[in-house]
mmCIF file of C-alpha atoms in Angstrom:
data_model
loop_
_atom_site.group_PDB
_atom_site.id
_atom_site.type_symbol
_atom_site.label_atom_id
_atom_site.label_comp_id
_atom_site.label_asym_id
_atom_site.label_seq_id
_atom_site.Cartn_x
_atom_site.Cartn_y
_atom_site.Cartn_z
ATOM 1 C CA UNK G 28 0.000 0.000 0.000
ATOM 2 C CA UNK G 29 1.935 3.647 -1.282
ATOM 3 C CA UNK G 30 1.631 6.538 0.907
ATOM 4 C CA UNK G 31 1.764 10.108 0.193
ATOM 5 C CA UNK G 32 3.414 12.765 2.971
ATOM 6 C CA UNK G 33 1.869 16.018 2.591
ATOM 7 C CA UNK G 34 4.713 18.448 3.820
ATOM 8 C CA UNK G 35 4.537 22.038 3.323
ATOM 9 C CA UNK G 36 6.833 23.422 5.870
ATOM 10 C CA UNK G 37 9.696 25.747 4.770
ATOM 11 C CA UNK G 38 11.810 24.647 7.927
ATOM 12 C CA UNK G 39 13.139 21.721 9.308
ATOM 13 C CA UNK G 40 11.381 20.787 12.628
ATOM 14 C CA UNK G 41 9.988 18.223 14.569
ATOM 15 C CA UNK G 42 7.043 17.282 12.379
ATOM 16 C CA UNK G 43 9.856 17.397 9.263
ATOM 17 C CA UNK G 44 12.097 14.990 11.145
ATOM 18 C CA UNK G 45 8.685 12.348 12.058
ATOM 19 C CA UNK G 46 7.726 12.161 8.605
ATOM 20 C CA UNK G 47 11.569 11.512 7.960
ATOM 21 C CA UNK G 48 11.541 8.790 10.348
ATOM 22 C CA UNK G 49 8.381 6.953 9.639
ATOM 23 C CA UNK G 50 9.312 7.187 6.046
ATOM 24 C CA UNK G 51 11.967 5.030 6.787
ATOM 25 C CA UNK G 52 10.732 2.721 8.675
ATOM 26 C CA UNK G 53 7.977 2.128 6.298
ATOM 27 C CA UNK G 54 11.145 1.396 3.759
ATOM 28 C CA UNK G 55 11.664 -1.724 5.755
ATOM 29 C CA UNK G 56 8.533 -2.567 6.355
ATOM 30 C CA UNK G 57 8.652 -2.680 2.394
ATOM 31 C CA UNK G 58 5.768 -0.128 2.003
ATOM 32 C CA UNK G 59 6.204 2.526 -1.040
ATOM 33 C CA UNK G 60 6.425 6.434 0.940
ATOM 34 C CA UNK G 61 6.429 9.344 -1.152
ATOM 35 C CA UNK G 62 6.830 12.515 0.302
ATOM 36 C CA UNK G 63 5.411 15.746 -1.375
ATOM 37 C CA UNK G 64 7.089 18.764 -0.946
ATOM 38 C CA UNK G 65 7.639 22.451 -2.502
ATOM 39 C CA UNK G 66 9.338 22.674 -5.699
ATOM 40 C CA UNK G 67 11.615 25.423 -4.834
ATOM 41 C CA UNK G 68 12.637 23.808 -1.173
ATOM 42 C CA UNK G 69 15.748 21.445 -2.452
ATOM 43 C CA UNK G 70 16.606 21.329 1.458
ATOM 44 C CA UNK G 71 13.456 19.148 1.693
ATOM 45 C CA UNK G 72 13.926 17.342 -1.533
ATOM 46 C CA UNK G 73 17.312 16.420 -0.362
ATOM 47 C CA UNK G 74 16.622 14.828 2.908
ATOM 48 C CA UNK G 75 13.942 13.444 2.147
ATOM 49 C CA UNK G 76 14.854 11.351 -0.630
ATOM 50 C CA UNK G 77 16.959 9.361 1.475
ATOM 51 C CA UNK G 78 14.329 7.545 2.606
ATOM 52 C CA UNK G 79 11.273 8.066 -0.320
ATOM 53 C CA UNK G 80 10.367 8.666 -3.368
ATOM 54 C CA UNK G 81 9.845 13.067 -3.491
ATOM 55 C CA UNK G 82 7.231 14.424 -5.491
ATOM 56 C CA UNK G 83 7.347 18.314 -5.815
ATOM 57 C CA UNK G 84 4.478 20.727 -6.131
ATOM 58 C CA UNK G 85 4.118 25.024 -6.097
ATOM 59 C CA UNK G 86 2.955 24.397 -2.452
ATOM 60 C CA UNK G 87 3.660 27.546 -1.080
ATOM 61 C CA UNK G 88 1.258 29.616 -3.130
ATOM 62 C CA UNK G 89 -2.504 28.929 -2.772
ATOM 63 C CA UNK G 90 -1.775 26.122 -0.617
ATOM 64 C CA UNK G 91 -0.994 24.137 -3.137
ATOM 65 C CA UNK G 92 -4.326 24.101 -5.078
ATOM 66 C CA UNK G 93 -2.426 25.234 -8.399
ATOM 67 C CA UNK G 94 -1.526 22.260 -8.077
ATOM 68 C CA UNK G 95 -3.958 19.798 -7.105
ATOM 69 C CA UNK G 96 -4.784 17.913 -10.622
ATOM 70 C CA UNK G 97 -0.897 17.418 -11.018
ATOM 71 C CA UNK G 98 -0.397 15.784 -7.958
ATOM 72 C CA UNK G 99 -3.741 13.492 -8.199
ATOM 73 C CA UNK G 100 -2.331 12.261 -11.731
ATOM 74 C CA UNK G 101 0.433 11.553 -10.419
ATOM 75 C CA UNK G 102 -1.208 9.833 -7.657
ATOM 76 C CA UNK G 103 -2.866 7.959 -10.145
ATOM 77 C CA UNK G 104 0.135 6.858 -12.000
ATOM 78 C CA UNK G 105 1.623 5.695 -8.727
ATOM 79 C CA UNK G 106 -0.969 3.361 -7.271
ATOM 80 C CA UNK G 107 -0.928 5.855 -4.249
ATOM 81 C CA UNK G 108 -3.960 4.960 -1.984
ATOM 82 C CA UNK G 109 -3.252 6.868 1.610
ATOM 83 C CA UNK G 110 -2.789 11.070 2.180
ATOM 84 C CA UNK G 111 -1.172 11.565 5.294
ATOM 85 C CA UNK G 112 -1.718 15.704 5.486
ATOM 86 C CA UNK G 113 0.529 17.013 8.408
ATOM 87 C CA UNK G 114 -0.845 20.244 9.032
ATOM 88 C CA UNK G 115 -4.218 21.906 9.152
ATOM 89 C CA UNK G 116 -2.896 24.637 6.179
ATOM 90 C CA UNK G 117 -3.030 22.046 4.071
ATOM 91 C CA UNK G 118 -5.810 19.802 4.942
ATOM 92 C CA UNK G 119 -8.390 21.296 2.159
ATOM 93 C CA UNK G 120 -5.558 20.532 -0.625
ATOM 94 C CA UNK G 121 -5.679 17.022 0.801
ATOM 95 C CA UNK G 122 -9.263 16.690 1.135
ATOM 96 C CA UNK G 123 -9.308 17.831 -2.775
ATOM 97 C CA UNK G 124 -6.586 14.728 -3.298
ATOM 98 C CA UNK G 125 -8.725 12.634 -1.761
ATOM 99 C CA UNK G 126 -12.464 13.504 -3.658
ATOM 100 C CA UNK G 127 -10.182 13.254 -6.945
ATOM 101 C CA UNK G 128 -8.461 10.142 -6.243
ATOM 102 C CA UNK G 129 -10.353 8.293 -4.094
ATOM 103 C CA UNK G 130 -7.208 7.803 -1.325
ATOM 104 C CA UNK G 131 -7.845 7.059 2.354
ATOM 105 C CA UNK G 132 -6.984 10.569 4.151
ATOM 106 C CA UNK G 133 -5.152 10.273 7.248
ATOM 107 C CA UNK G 134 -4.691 13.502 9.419
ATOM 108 C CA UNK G 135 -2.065 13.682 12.017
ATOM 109 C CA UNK G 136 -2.077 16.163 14.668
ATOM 110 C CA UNK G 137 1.312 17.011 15.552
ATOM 111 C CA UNK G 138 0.209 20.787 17.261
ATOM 112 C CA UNK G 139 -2.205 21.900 19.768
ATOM 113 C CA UNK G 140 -5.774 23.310 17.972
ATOM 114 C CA UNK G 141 -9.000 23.230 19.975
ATOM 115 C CA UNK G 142 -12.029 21.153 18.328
ATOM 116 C CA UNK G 143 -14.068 23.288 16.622
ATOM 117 C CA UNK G 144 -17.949 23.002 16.510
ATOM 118 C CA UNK G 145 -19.513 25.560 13.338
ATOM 119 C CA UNK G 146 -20.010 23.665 9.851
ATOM 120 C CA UNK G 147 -16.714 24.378 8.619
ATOM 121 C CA UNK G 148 -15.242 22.304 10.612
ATOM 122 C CA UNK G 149 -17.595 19.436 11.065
ATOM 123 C CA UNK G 150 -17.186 19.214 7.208
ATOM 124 C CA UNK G 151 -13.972 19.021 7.707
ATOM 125 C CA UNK G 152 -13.661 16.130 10.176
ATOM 126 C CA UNK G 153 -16.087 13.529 7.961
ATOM 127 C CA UNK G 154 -13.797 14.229 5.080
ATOM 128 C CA UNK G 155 -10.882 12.497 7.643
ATOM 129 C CA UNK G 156 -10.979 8.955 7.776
ATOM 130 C CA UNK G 157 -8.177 8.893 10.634
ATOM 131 C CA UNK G 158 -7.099 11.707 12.908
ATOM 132 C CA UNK G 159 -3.866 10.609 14.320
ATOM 133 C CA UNK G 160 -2.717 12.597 17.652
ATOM 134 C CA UNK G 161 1.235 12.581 18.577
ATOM 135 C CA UNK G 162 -0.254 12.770 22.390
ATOM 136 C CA UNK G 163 -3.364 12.557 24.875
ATOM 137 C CA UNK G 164 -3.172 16.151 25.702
ATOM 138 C CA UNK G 165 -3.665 17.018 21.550
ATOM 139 C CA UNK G 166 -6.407 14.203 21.641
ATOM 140 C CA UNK G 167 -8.364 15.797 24.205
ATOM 141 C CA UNK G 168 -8.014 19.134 22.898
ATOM 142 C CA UNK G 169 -9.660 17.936 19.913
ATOM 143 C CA UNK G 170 -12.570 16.297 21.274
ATOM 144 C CA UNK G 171 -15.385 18.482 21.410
ATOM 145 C CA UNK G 172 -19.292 17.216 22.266
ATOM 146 C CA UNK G 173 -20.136 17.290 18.937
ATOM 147 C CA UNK G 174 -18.068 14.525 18.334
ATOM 148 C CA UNK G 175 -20.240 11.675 18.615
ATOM 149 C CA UNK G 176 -17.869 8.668 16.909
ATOM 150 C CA UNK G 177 -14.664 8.530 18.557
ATOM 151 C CA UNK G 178 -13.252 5.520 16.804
ATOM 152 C CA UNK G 179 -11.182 7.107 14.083
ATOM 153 C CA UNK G 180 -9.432 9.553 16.792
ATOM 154 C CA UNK G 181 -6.095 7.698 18.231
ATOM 155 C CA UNK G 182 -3.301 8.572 20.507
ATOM 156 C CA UNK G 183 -0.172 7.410 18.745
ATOM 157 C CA UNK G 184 3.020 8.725 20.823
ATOM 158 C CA UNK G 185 6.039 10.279 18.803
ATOM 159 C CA UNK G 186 9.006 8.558 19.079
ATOM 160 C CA UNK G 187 12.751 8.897 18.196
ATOM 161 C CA UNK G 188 14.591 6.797 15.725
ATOM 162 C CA UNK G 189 18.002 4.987 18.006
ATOM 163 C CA UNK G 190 19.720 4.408 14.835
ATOM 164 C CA UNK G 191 20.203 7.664 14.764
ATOM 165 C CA UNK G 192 22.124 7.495 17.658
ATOM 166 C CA UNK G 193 24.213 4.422 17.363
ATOM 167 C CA UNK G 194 26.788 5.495 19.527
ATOM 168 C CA UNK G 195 24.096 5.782 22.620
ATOM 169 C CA UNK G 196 22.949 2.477 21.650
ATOM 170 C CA UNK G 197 24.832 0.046 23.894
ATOM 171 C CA UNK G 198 25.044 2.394 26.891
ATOM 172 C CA UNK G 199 24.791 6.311 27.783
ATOM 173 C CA UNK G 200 27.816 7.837 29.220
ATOM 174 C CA UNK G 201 26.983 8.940 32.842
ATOM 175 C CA UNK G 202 26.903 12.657 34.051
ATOM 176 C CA UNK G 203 28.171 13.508 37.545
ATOM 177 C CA UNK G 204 28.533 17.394 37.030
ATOM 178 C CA UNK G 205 26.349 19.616 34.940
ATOM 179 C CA UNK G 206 28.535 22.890 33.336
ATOM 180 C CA UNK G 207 27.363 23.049 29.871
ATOM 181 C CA UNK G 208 23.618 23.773 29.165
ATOM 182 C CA UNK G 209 22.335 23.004 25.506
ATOM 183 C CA UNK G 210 19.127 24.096 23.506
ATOM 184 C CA UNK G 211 17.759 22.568 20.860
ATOM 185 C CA UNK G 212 15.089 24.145 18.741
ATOM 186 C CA UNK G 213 13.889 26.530 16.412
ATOM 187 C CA UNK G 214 15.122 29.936 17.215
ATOM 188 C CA UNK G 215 12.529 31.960 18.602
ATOM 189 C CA UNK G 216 10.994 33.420 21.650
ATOM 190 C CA UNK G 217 8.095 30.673 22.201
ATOM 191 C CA UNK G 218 10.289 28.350 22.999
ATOM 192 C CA UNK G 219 11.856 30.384 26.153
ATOM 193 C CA UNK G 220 15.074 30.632 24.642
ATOM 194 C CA UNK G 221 15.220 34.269 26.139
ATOM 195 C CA UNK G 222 14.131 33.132 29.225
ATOM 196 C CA UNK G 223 17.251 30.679 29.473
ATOM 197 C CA UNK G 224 19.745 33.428 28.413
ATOM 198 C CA UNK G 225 18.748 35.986 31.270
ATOM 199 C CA UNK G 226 18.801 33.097 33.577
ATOM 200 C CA UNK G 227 21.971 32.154 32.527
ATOM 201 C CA UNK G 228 23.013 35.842 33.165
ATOM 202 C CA UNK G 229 22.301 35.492 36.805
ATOM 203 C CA UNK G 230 24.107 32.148 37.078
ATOM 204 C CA UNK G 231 27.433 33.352 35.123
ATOM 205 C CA UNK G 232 27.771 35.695 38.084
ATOM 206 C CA UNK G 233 28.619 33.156 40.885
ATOM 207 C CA UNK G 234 29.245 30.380 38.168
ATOM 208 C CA UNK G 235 32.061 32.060 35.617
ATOM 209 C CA UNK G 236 32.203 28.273 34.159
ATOM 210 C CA UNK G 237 28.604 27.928 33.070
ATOM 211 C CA UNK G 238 28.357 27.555 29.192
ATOM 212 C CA UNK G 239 25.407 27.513 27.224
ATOM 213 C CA UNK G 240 25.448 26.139 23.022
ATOM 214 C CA UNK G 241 22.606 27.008 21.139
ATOM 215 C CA UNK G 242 21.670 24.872 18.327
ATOM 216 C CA UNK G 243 18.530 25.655 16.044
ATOM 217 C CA UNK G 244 17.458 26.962 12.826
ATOM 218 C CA UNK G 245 15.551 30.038 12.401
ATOM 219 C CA UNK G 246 14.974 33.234 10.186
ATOM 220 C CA UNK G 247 17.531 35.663 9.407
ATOM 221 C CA UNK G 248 15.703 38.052 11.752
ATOM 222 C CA UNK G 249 15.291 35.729 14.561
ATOM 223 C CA UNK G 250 18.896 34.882 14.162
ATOM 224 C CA UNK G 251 19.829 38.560 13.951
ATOM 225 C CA UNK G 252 17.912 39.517 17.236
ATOM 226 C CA UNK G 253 19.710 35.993 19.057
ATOM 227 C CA UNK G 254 23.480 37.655 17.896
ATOM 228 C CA UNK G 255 22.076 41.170 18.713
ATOM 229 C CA UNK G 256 21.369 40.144 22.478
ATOM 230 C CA UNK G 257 24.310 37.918 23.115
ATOM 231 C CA UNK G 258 26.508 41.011 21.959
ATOM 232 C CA UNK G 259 24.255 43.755 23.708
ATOM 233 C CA UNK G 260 24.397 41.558 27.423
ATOM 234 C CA UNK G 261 27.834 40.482 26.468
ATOM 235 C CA UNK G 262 27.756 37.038 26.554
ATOM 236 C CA UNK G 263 30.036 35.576 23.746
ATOM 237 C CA UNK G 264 32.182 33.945 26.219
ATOM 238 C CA UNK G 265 29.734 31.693 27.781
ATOM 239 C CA UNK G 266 26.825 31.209 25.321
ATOM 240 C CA UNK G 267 27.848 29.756 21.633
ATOM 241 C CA UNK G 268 25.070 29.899 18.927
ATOM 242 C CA UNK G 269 26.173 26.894 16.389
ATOM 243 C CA UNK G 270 22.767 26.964 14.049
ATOM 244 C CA UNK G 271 21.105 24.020 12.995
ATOM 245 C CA UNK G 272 23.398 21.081 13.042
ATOM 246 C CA UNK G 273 22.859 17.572 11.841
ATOM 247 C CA UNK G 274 25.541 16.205 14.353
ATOM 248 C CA UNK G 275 23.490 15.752 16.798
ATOM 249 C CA UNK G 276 24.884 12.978 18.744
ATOM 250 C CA UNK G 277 27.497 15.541 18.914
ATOM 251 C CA UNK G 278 25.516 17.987 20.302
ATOM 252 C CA UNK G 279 24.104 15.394 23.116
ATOM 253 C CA UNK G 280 28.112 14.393 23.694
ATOM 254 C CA UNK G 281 29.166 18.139 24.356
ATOM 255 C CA UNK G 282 26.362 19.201 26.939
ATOM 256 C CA UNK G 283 25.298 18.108 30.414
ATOM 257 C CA UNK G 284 21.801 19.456 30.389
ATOM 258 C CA UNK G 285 18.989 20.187 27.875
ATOM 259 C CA UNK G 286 16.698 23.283 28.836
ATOM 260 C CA UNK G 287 13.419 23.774 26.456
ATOM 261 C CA UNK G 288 11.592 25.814 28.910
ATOM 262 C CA UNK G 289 8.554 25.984 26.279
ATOM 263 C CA UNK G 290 6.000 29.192 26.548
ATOM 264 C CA UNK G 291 3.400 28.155 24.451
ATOM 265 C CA UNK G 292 1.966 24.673 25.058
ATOM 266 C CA UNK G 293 4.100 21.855 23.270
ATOM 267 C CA UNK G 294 1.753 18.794 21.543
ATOM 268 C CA UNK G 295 4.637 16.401 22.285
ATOM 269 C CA UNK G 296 8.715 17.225 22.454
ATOM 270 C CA UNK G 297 10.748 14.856 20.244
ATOM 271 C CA UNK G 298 13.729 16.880 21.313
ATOM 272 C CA UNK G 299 12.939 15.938 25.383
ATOM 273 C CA UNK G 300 13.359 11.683 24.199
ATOM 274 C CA UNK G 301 16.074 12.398 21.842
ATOM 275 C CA UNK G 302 18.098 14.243 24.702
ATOM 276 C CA UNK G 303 16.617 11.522 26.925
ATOM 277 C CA UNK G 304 17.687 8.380 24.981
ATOM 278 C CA UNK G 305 21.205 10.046 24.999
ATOM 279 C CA UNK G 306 21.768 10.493 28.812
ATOM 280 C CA UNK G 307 21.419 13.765 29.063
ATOM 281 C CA UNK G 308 18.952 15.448 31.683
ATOM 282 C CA UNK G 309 16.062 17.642 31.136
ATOM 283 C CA UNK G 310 14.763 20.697 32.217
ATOM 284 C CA UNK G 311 11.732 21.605 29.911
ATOM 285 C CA UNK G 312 8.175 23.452 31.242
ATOM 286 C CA UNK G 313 4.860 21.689 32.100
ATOM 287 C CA UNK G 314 3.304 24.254 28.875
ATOM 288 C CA UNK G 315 1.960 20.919 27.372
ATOM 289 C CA UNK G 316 2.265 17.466 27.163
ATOM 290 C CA UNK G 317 5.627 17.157 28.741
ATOM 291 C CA UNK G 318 4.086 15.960 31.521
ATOM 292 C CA UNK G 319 3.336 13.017 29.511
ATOM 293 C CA UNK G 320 7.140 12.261 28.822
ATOM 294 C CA UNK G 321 8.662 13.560 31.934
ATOM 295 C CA UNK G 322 7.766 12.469 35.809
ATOM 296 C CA UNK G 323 9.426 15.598 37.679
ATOM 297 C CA UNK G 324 12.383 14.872 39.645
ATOM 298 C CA UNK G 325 12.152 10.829 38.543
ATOM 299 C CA UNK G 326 13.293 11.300 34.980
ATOM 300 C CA UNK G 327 13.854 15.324 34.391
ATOM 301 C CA UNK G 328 12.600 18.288 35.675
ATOM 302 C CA UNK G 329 9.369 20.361 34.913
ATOM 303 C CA UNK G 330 9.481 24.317 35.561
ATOM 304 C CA UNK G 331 6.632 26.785 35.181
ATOM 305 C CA UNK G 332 6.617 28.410 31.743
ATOM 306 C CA UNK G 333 7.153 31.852 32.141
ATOM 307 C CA UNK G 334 8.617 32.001 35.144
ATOM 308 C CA UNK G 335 12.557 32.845 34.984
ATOM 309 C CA UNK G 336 13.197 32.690 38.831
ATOM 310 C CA UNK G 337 11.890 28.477 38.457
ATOM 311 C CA UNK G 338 13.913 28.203 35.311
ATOM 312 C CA UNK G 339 16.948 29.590 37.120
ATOM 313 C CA UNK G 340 16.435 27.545 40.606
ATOM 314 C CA UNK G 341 16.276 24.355 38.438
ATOM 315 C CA UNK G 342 19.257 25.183 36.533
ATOM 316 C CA UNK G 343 20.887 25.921 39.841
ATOM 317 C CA UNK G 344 19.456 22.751 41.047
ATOM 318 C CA UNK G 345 21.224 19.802 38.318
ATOM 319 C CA UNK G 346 24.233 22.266 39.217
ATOM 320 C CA UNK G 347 24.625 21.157 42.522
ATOM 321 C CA UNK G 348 25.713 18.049 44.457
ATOM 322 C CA UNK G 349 21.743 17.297 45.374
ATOM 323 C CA UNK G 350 20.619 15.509 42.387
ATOM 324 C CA UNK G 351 21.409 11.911 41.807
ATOM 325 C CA UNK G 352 21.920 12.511 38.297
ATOM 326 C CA UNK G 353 23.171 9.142 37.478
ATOM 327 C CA UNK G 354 19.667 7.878 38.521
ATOM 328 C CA UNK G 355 17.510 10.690 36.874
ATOM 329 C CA UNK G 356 19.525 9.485 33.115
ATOM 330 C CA UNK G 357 19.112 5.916 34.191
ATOM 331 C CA UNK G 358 14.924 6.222 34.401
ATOM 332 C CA UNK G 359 15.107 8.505 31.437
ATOM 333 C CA UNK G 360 16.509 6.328 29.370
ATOM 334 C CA UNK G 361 14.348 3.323 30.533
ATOM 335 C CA UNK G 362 10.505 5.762 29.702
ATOM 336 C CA UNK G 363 11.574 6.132 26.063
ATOM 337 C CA UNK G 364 12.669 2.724 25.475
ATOM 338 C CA UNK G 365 9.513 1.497 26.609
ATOM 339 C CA UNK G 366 7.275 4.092 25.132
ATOM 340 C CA UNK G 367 8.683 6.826 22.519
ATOM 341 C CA UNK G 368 10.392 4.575 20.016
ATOM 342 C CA UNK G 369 9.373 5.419 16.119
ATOM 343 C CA UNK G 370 9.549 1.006 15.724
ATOM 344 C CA UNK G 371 6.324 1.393 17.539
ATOM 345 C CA UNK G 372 4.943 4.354 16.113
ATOM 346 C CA UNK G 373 5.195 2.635 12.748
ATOM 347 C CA UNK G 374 3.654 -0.428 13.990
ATOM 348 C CA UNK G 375 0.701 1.411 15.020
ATOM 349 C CA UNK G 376 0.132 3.866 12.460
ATOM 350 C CA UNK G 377 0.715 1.126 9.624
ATOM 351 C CA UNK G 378 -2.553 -0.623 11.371
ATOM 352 C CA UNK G 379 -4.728 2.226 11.598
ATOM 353 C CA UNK G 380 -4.080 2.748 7.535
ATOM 354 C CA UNK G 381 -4.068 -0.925 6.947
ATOM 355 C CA UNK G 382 -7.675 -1.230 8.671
ATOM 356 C CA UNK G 383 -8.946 1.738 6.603
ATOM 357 C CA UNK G 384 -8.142 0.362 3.608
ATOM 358 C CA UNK G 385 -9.548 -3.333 4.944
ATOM 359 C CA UNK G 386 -13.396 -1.716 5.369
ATOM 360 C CA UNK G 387 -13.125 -1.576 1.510
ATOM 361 C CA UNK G 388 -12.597 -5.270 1.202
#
């Protein structure tokens, strides 16, 4: 059974990286992907023809609906009998794949929208045949009372890919001493990157051996106002801004602590089980569904969002001689091995399309 990717993001993220990684699995599960993407984003094209077969398409203007017969003959040509549509901008361009083709569409829910009641949307959700929700806290934001039928809504967990840490495969090294803070993420405020710099300005004073890397991609303005701070609160010898790096085993190996102190509520946190799998500790905020990855002071640490002074006190905290870090890695390591590992996500999604398609039969 072929599957299409709908992707229409301009930057790499963590929805980029899951269709990447479920791609590949279904590769050895021996199940055609293709992955559709923007015709002037070779970025995209690149990666993701590593593990599919890339179609391109004028995404980016019209939301793709320029577009729309191309992409259904081709559809056509291919066998292709699933949509998987990966974010609500583009859901009406797959709904028009689907009334042209006749393709199962499968929607997954990788941010945070309240269910919606009016027509519109009701339309909307009987054109889905599968809403697919990367946690419980997306799930329940999408149930609303109108929703009578609850059996094509599932809670299928995001998970990270250990071959792409081989090197944290046998073993994670153990931390005794935190010193060196990393972020991970797109640059930009909602993700309390600012929050962890001005905290980090308090520490430096009684810490002078604090570092902080900063790894992320991110406009030129967003990267522009992250160089413009550092210089303004003078900060170049502690804080290091390497942009978006593929090395990221690297990037695990060279810091002690992950912070994504999230503002706005996160759907899941790929980067939390990723930093997880790898030994190294977390400090992230309870914005979201974090909660549903991390038990506080078992296997990482959960701070208020928004609040600097809790940021700061938990930094302070994996800096001291009080935490059994050792132990905090060691149960970190064990909740994604048992739960946030793409093998399963694969397994499960694969079933939800296979038992679409089976109701045809």
């Amino acid at each position: 059974m072929s599957i299409i990717n709908v992707v229409g993001a301009k930057i790499w993220g963590g929805g980029e990286q899951y269709v990447y990684d479920i791609c590949k699995q279904l590769q050895q599960r021996h199940r055609t992907a293709y992955i559709l993407v923007d015709q002037s984003n070779e970025d995209m094209q690149s990666r993701y023809a590593q593990v599919g077969h890339v179609m391109t398409a004028n995404l980016y203007t019209l939301k793709g609906f320029l577009s729309v017969n191309a992409v259904a003959k081709q559809m056509k040509e291919q066998g292709i009998h699933t949509i998987v549509c990966h974010s609500g901008k583009y859901i009406l361009f797959c709904i028009a794949l689907k009334q042209l083709t006749g393709a199962k569409l499968v929607f997954i829910k990788h941010n945070l929208v309240p269910g919606k009641t009016d027509i519109y949307h009701r339309w909307i959700n009987a054109q889905v045949d599968a809403f697919v929700c990367v946690s419980k806290l997306v799930y329940d934001d999408l149930m609303t009372p109108a929703i009578k039928d609850t059996s094509k809504y599932h809670v299928v967990y995001n998970g990270i890919d250990p071959n792409r840490f081989q090197s944290f495969s046998d073993a994670v090294p153990m931390k005794y001493k935190v010193r060196t803070f990393g972020y991970s993420a797109r640059i930009t405020e909602r993700k309390g990157l600012y929050l962890i710099l001005s905290a980090l300005e308090q520490i430096h004073q009684n810490n002078p051996d604090v570092r902080l890397i900063i790894s992320g991609a991110g406009t030129e303005d967003q990267i522009k106002k992250l160089k413009d701070y550092i210089h303004a609160h003078q900060m170049h010898s502690y804080v290091e801004f390497i942009g978006f790096t593929r090395d990221i085993e690297g990037l695990y190996r060279s810091i002690d602590c992950l912070l994504l102190p999230t503002i706005t509520r996160e759907a899941f946190g790929l980067v939390i089980c990723e930093a997880m799998y790898c030994g190294v500790p977390v400090i992230t905020s309870g914005s979201g569904a974090q909660r549903e990855i991390i038990d506080d002071g078992e296997s990482g640490f959960i701070v208020d969002p928004l609040n600097e002074h809790s940021l700061q006190q938990a930094m302070e905290h994996v800096m001291s001689d009080a935490v059994n870090l050792p132990n905090i890695i060691t149960k970190a390591r064990q909740v994604v091995e048992q739960r946030f590992i793409i093998n399963r996500v694969a397994d499960e999604l694969v079933t939800i399309i296979d038992n679409l398609h089976s109701t045809d039969k």
